[in-house]
Coordinates of C-alpha atoms in Angstrom, one line a residue:
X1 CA 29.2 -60.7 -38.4
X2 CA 26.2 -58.2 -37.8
X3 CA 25.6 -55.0 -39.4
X4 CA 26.1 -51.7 -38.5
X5 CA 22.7 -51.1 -38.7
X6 CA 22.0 -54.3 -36.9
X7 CA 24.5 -53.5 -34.4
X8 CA 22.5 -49.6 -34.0
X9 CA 19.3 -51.3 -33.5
X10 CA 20.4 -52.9 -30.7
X11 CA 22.3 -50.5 -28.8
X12 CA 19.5 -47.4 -29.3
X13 CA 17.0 -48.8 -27.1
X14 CA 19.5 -48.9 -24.0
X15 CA 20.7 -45.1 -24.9
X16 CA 17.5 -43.4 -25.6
X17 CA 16.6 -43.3 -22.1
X18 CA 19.7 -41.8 -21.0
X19 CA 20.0 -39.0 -23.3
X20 CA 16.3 -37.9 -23.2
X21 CA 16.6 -37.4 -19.2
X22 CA 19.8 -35.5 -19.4
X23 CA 18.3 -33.0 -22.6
X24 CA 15.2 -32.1 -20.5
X25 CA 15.1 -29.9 -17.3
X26 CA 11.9 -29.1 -16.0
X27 CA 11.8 -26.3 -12.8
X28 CA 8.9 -26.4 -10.9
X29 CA 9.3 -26.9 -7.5
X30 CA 10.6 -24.0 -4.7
X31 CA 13.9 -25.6 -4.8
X32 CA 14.1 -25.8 -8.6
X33 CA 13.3 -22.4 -8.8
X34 CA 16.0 -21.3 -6.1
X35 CA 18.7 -22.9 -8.1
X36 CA 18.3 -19.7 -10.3
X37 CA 18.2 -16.0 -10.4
X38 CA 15.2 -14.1 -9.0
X39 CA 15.2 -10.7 -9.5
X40 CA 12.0 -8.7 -7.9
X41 CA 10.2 -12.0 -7.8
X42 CA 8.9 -14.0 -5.4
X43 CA 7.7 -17.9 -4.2
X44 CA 3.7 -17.6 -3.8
X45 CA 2.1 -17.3 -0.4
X46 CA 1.6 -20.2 0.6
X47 CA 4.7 -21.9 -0.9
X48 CA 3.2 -24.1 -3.9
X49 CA 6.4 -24.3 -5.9
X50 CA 5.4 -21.3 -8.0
X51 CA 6.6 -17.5 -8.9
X52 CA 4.6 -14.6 -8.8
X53 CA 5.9 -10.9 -8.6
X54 CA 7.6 -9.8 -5.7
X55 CA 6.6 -7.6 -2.8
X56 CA 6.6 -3.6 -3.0
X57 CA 9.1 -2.1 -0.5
X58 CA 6.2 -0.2 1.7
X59 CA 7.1 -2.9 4.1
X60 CA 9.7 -1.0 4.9
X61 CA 8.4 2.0 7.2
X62 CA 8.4 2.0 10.9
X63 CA 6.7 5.0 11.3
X64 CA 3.4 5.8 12.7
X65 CA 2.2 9.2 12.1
X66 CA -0.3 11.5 14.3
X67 CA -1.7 15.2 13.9
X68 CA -2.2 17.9 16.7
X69 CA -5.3 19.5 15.0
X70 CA -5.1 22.5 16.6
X71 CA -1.9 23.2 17.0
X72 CA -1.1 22.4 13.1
X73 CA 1.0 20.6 13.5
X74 CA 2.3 16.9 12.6
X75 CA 4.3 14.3 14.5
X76 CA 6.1 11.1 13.3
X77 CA 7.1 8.4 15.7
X78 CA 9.0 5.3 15.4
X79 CA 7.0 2.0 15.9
X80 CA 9.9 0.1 17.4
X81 CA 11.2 2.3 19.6
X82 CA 7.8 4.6 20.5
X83 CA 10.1 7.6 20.2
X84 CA 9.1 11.1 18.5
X85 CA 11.8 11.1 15.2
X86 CA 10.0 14.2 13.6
X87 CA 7.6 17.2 14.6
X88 CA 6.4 19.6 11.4
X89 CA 4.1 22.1 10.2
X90 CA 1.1 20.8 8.7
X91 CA 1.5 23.3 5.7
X92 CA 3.9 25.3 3.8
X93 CA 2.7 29.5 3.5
X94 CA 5.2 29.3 0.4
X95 CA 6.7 26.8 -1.9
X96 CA 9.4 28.1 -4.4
X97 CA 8.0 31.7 -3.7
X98 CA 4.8 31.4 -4.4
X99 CA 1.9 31.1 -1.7
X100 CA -0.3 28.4 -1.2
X101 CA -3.2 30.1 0.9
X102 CA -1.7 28.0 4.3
X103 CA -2.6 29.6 7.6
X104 CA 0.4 30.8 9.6
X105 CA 2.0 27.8 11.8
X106 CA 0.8 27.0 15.0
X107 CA -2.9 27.1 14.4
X108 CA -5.5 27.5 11.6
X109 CA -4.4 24.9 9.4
X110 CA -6.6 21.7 11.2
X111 CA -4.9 18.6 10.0
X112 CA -6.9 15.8 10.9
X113 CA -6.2 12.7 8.1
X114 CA -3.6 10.7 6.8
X115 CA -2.2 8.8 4.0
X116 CA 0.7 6.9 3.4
X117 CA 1.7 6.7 -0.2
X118 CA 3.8 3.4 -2.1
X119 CA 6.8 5.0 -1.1
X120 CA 5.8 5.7 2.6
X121 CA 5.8 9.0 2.1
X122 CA 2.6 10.9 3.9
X123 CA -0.2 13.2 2.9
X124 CA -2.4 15.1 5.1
X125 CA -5.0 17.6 4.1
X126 CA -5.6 20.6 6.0
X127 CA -9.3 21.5 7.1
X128 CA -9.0 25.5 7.8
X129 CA -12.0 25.8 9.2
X130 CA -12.3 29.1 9.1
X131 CA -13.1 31.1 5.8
X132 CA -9.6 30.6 4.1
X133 CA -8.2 28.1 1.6
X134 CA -7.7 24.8 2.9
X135 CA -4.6 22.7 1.7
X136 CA -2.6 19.2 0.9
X137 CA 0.7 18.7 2.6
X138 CA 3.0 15.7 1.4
X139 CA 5.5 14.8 3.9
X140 CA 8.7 12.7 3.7
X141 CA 9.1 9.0 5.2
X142 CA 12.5 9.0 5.1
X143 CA 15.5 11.2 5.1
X144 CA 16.5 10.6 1.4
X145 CA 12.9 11.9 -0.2
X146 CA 13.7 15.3 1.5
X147 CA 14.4 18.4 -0.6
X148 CA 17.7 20.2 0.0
X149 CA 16.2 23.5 -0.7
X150 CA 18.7 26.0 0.7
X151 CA 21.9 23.6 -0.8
X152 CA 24.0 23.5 1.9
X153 CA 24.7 20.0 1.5
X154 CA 22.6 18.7 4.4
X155 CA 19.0 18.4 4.6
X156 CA 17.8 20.6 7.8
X157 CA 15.0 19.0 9.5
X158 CA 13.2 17.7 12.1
X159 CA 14.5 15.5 14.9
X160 CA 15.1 14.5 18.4
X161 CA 18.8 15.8 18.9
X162 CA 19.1 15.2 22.9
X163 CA 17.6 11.9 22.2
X164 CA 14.7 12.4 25.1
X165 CA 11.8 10.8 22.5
X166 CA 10.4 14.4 22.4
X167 CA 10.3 16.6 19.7
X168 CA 10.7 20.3 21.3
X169 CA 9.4 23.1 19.2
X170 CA 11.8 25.4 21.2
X171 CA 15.2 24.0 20.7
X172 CA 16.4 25.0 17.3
X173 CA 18.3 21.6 17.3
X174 CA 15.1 19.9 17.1
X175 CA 12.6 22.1 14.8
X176 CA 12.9 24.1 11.9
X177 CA 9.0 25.3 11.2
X178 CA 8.5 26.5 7.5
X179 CA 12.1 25.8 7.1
X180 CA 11.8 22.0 7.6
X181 CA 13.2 20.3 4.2
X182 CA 11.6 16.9 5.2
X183 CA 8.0 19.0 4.3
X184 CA 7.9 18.1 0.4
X185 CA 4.8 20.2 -0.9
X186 CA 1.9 22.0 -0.2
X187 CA -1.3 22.5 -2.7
X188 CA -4.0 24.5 -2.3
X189 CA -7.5 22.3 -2.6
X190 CA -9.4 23.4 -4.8
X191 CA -7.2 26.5 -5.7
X192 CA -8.6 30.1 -5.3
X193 CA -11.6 28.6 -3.1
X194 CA -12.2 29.4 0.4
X195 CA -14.2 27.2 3.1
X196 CA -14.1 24.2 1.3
X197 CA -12.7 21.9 4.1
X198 CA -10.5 19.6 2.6
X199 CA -10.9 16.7 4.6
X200 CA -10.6 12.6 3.8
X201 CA -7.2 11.4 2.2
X202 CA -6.5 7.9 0.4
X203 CA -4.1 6.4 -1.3
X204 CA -5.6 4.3 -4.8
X205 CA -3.7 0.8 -5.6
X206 CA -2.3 2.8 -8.9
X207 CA -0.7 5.5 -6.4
X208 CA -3.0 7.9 -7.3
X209 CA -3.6 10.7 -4.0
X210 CA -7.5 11.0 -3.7
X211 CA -8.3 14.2 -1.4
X212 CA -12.4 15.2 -0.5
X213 CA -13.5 18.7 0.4
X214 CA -16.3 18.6 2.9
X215 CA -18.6 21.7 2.6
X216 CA -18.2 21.9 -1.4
X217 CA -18.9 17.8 -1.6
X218 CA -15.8 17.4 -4.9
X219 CA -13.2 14.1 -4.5
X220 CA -10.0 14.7 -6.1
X221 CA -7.3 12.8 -8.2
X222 CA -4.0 13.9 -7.8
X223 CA -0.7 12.3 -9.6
X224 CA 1.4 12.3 -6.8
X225 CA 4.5 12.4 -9.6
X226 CA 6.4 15.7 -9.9
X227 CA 5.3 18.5 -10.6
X228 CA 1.9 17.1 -8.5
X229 CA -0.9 17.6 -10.8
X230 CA -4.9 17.5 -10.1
X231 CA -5.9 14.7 -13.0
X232 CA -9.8 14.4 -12.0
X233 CA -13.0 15.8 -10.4
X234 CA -16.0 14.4 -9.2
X235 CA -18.9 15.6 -7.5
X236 CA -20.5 13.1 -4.6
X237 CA -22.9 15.6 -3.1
X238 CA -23.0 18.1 -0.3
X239 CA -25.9 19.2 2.3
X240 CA -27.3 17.3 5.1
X241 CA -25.8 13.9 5.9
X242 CA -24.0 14.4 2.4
X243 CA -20.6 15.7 3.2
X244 CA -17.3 13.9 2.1
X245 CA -15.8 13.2 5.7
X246 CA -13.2 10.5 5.5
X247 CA -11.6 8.4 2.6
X248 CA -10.7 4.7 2.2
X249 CA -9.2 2.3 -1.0
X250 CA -10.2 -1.1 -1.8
X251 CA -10.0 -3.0 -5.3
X252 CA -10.9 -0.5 -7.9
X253 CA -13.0 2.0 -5.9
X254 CA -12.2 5.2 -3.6
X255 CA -15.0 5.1 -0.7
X256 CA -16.0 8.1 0.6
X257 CA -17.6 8.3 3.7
X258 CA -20.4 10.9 4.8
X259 CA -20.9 13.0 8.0
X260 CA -23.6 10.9 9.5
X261 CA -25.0 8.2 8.0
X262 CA -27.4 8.2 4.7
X263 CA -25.9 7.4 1.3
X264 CA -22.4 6.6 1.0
X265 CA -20.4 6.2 -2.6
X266 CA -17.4 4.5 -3.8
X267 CA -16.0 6.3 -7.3
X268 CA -14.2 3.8 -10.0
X269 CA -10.2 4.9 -9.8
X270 CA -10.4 4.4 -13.6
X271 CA -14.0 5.6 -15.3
X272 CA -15.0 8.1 -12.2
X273 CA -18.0 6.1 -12.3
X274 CA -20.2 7.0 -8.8
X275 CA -21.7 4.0 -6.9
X276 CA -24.3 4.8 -4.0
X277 CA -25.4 2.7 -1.3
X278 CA -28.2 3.6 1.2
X279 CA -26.6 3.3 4.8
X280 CA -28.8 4.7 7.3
X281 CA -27.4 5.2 11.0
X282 CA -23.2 5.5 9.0
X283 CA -20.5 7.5 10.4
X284 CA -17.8 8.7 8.3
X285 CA -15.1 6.7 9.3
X286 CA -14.7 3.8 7.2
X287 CA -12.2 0.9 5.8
X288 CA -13.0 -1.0 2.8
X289 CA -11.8 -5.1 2.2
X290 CA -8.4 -4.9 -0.3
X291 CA -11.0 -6.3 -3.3
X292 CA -13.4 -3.4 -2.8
X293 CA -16.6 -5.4 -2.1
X294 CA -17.2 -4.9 1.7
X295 CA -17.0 -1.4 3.4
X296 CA -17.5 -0.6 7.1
X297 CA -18.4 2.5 9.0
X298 CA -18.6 3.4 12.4
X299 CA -22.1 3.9 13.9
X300 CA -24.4 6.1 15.6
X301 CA -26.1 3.9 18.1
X302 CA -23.6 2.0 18.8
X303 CA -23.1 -0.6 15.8
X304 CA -21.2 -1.8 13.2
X305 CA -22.3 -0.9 9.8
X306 CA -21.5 -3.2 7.0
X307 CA -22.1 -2.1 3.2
X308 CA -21.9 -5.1 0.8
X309 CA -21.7 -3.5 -2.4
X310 CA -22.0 -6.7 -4.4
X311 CA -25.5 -7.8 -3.0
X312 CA -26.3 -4.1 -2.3
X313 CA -27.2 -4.0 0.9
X314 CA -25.8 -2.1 4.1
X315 CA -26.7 -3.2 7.5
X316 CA -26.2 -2.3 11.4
X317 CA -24.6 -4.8 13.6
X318 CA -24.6 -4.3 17.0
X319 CA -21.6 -4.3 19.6
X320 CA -21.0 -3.6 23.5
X321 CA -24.1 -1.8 25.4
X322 CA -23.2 2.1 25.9
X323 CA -20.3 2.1 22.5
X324 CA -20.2 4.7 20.1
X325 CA -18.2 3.8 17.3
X326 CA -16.0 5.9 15.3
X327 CA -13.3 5.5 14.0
X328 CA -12.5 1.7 12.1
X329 CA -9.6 -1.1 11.3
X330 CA -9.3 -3.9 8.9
X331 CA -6.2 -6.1 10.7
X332 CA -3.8 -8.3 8.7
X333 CA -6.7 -10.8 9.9
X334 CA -9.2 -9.2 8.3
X335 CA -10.9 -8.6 11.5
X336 CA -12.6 -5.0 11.8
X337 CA -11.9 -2.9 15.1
X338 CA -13.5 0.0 16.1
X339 CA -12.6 2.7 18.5
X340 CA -15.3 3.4 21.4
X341 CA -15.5 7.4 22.4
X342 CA -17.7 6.5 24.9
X343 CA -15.3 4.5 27.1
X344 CA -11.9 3.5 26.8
X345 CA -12.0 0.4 24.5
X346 CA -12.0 -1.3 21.4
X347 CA -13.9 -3.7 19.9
X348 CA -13.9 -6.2 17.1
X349 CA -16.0 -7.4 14.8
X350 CA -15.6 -10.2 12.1
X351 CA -16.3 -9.4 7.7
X352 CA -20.2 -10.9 8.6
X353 CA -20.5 -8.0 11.2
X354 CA -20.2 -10.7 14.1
X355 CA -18.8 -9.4 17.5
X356 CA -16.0 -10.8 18.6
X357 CA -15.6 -8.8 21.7
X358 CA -14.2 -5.9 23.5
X359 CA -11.1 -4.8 24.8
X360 CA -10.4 -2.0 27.5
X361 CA -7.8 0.3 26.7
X362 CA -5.7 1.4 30.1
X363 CA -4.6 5.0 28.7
X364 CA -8.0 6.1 27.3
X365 CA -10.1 7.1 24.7
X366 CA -8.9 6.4 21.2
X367 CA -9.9 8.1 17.9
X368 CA -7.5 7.0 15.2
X369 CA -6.5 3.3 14.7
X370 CA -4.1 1.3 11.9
X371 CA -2.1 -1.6 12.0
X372 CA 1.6 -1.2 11.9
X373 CA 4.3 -3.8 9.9
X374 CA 4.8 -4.9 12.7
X375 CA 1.7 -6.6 13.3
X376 CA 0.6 -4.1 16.5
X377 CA -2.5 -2.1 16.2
X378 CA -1.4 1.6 16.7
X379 CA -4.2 3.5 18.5
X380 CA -4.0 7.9 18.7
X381 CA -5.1 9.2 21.9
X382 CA -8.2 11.7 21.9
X383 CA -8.2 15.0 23.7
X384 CA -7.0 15.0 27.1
X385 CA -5.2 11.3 26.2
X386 CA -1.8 12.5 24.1
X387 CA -0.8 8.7 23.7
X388 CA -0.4 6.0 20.8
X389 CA -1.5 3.0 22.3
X390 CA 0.2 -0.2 20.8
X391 CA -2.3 -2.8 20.8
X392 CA -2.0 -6.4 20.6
X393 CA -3.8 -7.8 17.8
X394 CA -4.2 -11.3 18.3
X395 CA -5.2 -10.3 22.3
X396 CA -6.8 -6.9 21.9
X397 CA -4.8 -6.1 24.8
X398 CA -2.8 -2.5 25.2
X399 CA 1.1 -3.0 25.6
X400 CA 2.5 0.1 25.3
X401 CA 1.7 4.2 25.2
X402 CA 4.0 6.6 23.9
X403 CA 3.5 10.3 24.6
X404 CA 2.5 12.0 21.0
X405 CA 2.4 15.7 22.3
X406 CA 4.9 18.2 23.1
X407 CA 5.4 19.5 26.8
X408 CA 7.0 22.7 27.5
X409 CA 6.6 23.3 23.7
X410 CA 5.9 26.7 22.7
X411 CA 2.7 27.2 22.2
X412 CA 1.3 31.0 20.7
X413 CA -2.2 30.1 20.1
X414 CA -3.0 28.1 23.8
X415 CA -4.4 25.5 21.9
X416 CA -3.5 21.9 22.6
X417 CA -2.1 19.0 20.8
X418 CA -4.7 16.2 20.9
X419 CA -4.7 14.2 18.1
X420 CA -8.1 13.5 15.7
X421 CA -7.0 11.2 13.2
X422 CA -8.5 8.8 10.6
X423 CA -7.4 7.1 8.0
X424 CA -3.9 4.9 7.0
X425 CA -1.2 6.4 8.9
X426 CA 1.0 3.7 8.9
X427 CA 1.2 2.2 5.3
X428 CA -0.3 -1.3 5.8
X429 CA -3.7 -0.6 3.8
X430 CA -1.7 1.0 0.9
X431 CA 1.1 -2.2 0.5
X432 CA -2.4 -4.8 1.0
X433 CA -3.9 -2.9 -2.0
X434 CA -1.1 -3.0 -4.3
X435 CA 1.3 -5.7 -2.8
X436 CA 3.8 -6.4 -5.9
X437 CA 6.1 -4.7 -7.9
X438 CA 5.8 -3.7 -11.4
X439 CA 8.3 -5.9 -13.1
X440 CA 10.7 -9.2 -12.0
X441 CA 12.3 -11.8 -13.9
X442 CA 13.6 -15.5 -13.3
X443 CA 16.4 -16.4 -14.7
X444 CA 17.5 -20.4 -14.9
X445 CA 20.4 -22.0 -16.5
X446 CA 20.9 -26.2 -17.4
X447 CA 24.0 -27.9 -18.0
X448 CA 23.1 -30.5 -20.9
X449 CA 26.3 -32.7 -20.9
X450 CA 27.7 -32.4 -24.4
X451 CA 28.6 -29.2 -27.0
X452 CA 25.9 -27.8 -29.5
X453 CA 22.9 -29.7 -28.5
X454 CA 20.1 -28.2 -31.1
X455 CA 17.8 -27.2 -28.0
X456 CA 13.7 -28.1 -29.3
X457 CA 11.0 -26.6 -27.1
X458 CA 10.3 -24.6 -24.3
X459 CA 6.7 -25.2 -22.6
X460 CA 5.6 -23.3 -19.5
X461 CA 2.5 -22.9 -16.9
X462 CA 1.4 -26.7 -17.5
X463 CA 0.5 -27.0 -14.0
X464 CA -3.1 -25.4 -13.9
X465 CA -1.7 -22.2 -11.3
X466 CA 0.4 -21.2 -14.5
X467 CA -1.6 -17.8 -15.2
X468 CA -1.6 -14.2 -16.7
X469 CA -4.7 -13.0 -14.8
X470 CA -6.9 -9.5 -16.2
X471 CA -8.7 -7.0 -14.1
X472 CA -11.1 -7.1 -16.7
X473 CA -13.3 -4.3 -15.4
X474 CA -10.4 -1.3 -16.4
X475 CA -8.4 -4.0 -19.3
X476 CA -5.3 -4.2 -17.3
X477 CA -3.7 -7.4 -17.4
X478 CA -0.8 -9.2 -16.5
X479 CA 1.9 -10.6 -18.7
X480 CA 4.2 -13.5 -18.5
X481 CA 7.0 -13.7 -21.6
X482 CA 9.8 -16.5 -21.5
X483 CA 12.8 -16.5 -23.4
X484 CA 15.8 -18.7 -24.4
X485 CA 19.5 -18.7 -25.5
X486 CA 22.0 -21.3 -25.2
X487 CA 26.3 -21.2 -25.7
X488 CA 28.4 -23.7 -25.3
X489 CA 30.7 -21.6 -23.3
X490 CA 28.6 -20.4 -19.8
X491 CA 30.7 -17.0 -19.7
X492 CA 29.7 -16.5 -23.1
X493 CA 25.9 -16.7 -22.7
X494 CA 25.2 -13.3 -21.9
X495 CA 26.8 -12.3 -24.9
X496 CA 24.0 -14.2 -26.6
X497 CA 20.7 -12.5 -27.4
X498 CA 17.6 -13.9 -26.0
X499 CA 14.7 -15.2 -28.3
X500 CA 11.3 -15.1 -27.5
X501 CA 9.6 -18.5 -27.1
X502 CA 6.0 -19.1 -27.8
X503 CA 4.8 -21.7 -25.3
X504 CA 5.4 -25.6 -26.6
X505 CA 6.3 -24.2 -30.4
X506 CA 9.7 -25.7 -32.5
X507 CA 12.9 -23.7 -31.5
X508 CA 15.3 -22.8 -34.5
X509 CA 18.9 -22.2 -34.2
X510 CA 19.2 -22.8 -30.1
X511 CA 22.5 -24.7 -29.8
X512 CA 24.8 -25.3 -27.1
X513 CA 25.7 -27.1 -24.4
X514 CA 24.1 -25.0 -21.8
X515 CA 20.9 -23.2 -22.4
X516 CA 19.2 -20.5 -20.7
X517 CA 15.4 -19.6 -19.7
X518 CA 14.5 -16.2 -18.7
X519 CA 11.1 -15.5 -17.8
X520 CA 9.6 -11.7 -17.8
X521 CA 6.5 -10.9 -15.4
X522 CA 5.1 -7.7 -15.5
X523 CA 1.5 -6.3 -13.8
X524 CA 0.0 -3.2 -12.6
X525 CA 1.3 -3.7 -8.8
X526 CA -1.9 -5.2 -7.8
X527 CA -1.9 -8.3 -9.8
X528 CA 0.9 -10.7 -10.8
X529 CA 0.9 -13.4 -13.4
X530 CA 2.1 -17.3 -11.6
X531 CA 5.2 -19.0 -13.1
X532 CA 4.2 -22.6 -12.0
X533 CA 6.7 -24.6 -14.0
X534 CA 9.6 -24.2 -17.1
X535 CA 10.9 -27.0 -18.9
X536 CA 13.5 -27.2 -21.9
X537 CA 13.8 -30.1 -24.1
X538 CA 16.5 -30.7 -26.2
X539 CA 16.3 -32.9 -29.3
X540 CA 15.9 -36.5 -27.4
X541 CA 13.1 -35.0 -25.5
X542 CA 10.5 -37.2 -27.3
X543 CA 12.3 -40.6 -26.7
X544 CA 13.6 -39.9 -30.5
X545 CA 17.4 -40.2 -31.0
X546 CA 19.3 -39.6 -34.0

């Protein structure tokens, strides 16, 4: 009769196999990871079976925003629909009491940029051209940022009651003025300074609100976070072809844009550091690539001009005959438009500077573009056009104009309400600069078959995506942390705490039939670490059986 131990040795080789594929789950694949819990995380794009961080909510506006310069005044309008949803003054005279140097409504103010923040909320600086102090409204992008400041229970503000798409500045229904609870803040910029013009806006990928002042040639850093407090200055020059016109954000740099044309600069968001760049021929207007290493200006003369800041080098590229280029796009495409204010058109360019072409635009001149979430190029109407164009961005081709001004509405100064508008008034630069969340977690949970299996191992990122990734330049990095726990009862797992695994290293004291993996990702919102695979091994996972 055989031994026991002669009867083991036969029958281990036929049950090895079986147990070490049932004490080992790997997740790697889009499926695998669906089977579990994602919490503000996300499949890569392009699908490749990994996990990064998932997107921030900007995505969620539908608002394109324009400003009546001389009027003062600021509308909002809904992308879908085209209709006006909210008509304000571009400044508070008073916030809690105290004054903030704003010129009276209806004039005097100038608002001529804007900026949506993460939160699609909107800031617009106001010029005041004349010798007063010039200011920094913040608006709301949605009904729930407002400020119930008189505590009646409802927020009083701005909208189109008879449902006619215009917002009428007589009907009480529709406008409240300095009452309007939707208008969050106003600063003064610089404080106690007159004849400073504030000027270009921008939105940094850290949230930070970046506002220039034109005559006194200062950028500032504002923490948008109440109260809103000025963090940083920094000088960029004033005088002749030196003035801080209009503001853009890409990688780690703000980009300021001069008057016309000469040296432009991009400031580190971090150090303050100044970069300058020779661009001769430059107009203000600019949009920088999300990385920061291509800028683009309009140009006197009628050209493109392209500053690579890696190689150094800034060059004209020419477009249509007869175009003078002013205001500037980067698409979804990262194809750069430019508005013509010579003829009613746009044209496009590619990053070399090629040209792509030109498109006629049916209700006129433009002098404001940005690109929607909804994929349309939004155009503002200049002077006597009082339109946003929607614009086809695969075609170039117009498909819609919605009035932007106000007819009938009152009107003390006899100014009118053409738009002159730069910068991101829609959100889609902002989101491409910092496109994920702060913080998301994967969760994943594996049945293995029998009661307190002494769980081994943990491994992670074996597939070469698998990374943590550093901005290296301002020591920010990612993190990815995994961790384990294991019950035999699945209800009773989250009484269990989690322990930390260290990639591939000997678990202790991990026992039970199921076993859980939760892994942690965390970045600064413009990088995420990749989860490209998990796998758990319990203690036939080497072919080894007790």
């Amino acid at each position: 009769m055989p031994t026991l131990r002669a009867r083991l040795a036969f029958v281990a080789p036929f049950l090895v196999p079986t147990l070490a594929t049932a004490q080992t789950k790997t997740w790697t694949t889009d499926g695998d990871f669906d089977a579990g819990q994602l919490v503000q995380a996300a499949h890569a794009n392009p699908a490749a079976g990994d996990l990064v961080l998932g997107p921030t909510p900007v995505t969620t506006t539908t608002n394109t925003w324009a400003c009546h310069t001389q009027s003062a005044m600021v509308v909002r309008i809904d992308t879908g629909t085209g209709k006006q949803t909210g008509r304000y003054d571009s400044a508070l005279q008073f916030v809690n009491g105290v004054p903030t140097g704003a010129q009276p409504e209806f004039g005097g103010n100038w608002p001529r940029r804007v900026a949506v923040d993460n939160n699609g909320d909107v800031w617009i600086p106001n010029a005041t051209l004349a010798n007063t102090q010039g200011t920094l409204s913040k608006f709301s992008g949605f009904p729930e940022h407002c400020i119930d400041r008189n505590h009646n229970g409802v927020i009083d503000t701005s909208h189109d009651a008879n449902g006619d798409g215009i917002i009428q500045t007589f009907d009480p229904n529709e406008f409240f003025g300095q009452n309007d609870e939707c208008i969050l803040n106003t600063l003064p910029v610089p404080p106690g300074q007159n004849n400073t013009w504030p000027r270009g806006v921008a939105i940094d990928r850290n949230g930070k609100v970046w506002v220039s002042t034109f005559i006194t040639g200062y950028v500032y850093r504002y923490n948008p976070a109440d109260p809103v407090t000025l963090e940083a200055t920094v000088y960029v020059g004033s005088g002749l072809y030196l003035h801080p016109y209009s503001l853009a954000s890409g990688g780690q740099w703000v980009f300021v844009g001069n008057s016309g044309g000469g040296t432009e600069h991009r400031i580190n968001i971090e150090t303050l550091a100044v970069e300058s760049l020779d661009c001769p021929s430059s107009y203000g207007a600019l949009m920088a690539t999300p990385d920061g290493t291509l800028s683009f200006y309009g140009g006197y003369g009628g050209g493109i001009v392209r500053a690579d800041w890696v190689n150094r080098t800034c060059k004209v590229y020419p477009g249509a005959g007869n175009s003078s280029y002013y205001t500037v796009l980067l698409d979804k495409d990262m194809n750069v438009w430019l508005a013509n204010l010579n003829r009613p058109s746009i044209s496009r360019f590619d990053l070399n500077g090629t040209y792509l072409g030109d498109h006629p635009i049916a209700a006129g001149l433009l002098h404001g573009l940005s690109q929607g979430f909804d994929g349309f190029i939004w155009g503002n109407g200049y002077s006597s056009n009082m339109d946003v164009v929607k614009i086809d961005s695969n075609t170039g081709m117009q498909q819609a104009a919605y009035r932007y001004d106000c007819p009938g509405c009152s009107n003390p100064t006899g100014v009118n309400y053409s738009s002159y508008l730069y910068s991101d008034f829609t959100g889609f630069q902002v989101n491409r600069l910092a496109p994920y969340v702060y913080f998301g977690t994967w969760t994943g949970t594996f049945d293995g078959g029998a009661d307190g299996i002494p769980w081994s191992m943990v491994t992670f990122n074996q597939e070469p995506q698998g990374a943590a990734p550093c901005d290296q330049p301002n020591n920010r990095c990612t993190s990815l942390r995994v961790f384990v726990r294991a019950a035999d009862d699945p209800n009773k797992l989250p009484m269990v705490g989690f322990t930390p695994v260290s990639n591939g290293a000997a678990l202790k004291g991990i026992a039970g039939h199921y076993v859980q993996i939760e892994a942690d990702m965390k970045g600064p919102g413009y990088l995420t670490p990749v989860l490209s695979d998990v796998t758990v091994v319990g203690p036939c996972g080497q072919g080894i059986s007790d």
